[in-house]
Coordinates of N, CA and C in Angstrom, one line a residue:
X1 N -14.0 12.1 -4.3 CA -14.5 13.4 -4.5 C -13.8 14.2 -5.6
X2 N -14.1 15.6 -6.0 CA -13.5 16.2 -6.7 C -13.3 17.6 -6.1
X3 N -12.0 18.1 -6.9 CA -11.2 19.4 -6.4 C -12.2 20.3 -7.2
X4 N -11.7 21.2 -6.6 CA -12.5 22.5 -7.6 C -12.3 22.8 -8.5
X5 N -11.1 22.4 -9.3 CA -10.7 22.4 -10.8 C -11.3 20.7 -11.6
X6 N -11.8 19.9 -11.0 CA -12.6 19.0 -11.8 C -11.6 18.1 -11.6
X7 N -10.7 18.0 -10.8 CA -9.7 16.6 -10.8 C -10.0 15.7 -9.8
X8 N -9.8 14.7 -9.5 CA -10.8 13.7 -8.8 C -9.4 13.4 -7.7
X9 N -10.0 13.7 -6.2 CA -9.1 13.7 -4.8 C -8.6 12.2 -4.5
X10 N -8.1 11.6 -4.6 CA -6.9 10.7 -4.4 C -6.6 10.8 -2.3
X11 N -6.2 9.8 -1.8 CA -5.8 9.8 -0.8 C -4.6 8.6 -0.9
X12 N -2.9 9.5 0.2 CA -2.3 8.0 -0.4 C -1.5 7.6 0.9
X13 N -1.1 7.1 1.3 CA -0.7 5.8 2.7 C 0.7 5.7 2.1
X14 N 2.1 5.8 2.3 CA 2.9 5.3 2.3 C 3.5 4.3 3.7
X15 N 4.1 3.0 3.7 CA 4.4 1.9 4.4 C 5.8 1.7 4.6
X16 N 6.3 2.0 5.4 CA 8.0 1.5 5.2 C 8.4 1.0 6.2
X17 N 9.1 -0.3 6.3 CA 9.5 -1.1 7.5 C 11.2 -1.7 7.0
X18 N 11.8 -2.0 7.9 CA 12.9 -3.1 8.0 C 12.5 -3.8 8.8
X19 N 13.4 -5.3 8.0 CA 13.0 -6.5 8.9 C 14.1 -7.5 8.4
X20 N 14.6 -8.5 9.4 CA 16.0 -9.2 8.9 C 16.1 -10.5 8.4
X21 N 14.2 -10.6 7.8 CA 14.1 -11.8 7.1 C 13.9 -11.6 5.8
X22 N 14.2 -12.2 5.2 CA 14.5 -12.3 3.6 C 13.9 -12.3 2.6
X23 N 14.0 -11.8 1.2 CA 12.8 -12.0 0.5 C 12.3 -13.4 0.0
X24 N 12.9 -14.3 0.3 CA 12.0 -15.7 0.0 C 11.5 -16.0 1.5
X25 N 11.6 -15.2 2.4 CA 11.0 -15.6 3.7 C 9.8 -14.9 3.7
X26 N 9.8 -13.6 3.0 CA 8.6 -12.9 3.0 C 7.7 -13.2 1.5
X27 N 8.2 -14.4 1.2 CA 7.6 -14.6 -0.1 C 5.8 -14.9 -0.1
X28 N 6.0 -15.6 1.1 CA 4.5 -16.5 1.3 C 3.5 -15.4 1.9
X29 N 3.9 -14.9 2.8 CA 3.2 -13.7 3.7 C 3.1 -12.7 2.9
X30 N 3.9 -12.0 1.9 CA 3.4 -11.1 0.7 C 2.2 -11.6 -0.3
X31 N 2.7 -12.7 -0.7 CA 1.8 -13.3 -1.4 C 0.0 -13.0 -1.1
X32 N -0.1 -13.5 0.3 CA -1.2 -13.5 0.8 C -1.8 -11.8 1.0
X33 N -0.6 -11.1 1.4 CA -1.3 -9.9 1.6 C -1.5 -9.4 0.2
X34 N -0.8 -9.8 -0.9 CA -1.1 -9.2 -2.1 C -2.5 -9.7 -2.4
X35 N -3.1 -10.9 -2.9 CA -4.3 -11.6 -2.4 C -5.5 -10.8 -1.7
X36 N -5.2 -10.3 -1.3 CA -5.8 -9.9 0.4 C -6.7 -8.7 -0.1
X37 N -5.1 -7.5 -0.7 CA -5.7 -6.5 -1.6 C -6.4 -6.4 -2.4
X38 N -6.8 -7.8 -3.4 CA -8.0 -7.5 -4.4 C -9.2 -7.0 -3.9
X39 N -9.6 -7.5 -2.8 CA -10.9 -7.2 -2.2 C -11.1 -5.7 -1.3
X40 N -10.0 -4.9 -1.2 CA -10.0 -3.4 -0.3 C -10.6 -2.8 -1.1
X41 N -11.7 -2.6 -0.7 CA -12.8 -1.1 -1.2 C -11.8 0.0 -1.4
X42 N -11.9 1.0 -2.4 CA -11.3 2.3 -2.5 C -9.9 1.4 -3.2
X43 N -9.2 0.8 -3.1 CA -8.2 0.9 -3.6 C -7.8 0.9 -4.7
X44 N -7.1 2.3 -5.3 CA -6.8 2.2 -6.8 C -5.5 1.4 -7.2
X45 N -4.5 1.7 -5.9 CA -3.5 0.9 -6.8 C -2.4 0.9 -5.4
X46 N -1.2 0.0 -5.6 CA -0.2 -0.5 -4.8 C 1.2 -0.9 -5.5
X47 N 2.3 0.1 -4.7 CA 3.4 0.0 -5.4 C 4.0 -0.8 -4.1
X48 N 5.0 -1.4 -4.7 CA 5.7 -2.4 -4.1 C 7.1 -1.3 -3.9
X49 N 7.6 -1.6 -2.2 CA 9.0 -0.5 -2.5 C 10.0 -1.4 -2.0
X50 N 11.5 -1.5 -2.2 CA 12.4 -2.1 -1.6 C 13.7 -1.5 -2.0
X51 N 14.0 -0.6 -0.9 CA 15.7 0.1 -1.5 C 16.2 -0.5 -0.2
X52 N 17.0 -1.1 -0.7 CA 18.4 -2.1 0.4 C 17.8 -2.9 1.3
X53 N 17.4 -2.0 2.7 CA 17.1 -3.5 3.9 C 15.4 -2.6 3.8
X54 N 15.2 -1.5 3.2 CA 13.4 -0.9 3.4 C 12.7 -1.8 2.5
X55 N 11.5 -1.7 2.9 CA 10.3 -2.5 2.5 C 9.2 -1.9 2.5
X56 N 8.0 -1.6 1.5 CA 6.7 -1.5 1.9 C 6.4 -0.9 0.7
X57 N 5.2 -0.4 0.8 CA 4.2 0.3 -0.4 C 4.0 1.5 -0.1
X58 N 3.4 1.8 -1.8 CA 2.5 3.1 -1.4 C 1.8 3.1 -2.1
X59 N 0.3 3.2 -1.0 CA -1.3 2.7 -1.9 C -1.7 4.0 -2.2
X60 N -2.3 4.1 -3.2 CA -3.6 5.1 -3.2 C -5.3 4.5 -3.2
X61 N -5.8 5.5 -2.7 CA -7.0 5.1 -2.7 C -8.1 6.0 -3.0
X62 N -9.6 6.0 -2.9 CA -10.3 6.6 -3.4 C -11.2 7.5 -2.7
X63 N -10.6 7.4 -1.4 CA -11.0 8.2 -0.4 C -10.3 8.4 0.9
X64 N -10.3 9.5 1.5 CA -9.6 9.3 3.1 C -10.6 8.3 3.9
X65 N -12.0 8.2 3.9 CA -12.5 6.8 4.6 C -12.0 5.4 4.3
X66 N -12.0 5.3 2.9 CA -10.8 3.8 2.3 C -9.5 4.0 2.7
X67 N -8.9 4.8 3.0 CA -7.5 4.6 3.6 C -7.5 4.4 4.8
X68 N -8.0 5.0 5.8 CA -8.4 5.2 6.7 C -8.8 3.6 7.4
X69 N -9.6 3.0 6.7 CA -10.3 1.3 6.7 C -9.3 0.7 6.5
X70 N -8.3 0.8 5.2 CA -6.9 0.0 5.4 C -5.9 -0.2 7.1
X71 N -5.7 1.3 6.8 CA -4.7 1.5 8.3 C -5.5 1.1 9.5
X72 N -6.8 0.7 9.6 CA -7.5 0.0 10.2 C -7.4 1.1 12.1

């Protein structure tokens, strides 16, 4: 949709977990969910986060119903 100044509405999901397995442990299972993401309707884009033992993203998308369908 669009704001009333003509700027186009964004919706965004941030993800953050700890977990005590490793990043070549989480190499294969990233892999696949990166994979996974080509096909999510609405999604504009996905940042990858990792400060120390945190993990996760933060998507944006092209609607609160596309995000919404992610977080399932």
């Amino acid at each position: 949709g669009w704001d009333s100044n003509g700027g186009v509405l964004m919706h965004a999901v941030l993800i953050t977990f700890t977990t005590d397995a490793t990043l070549d442990e989480l190499a294969g299972p990233f892999t696949d969910y990166a994979r996974s993401l080509c096909s999510m309707d609405g999604l504009v884009s996905k940042t990858w986060i990792q400060d120390r033992d945190t993990l996760g993203g933060f998507l944006v998308f092209t609607s609160r119903e596309a995000a919404d369908a992610y977080l399932g």
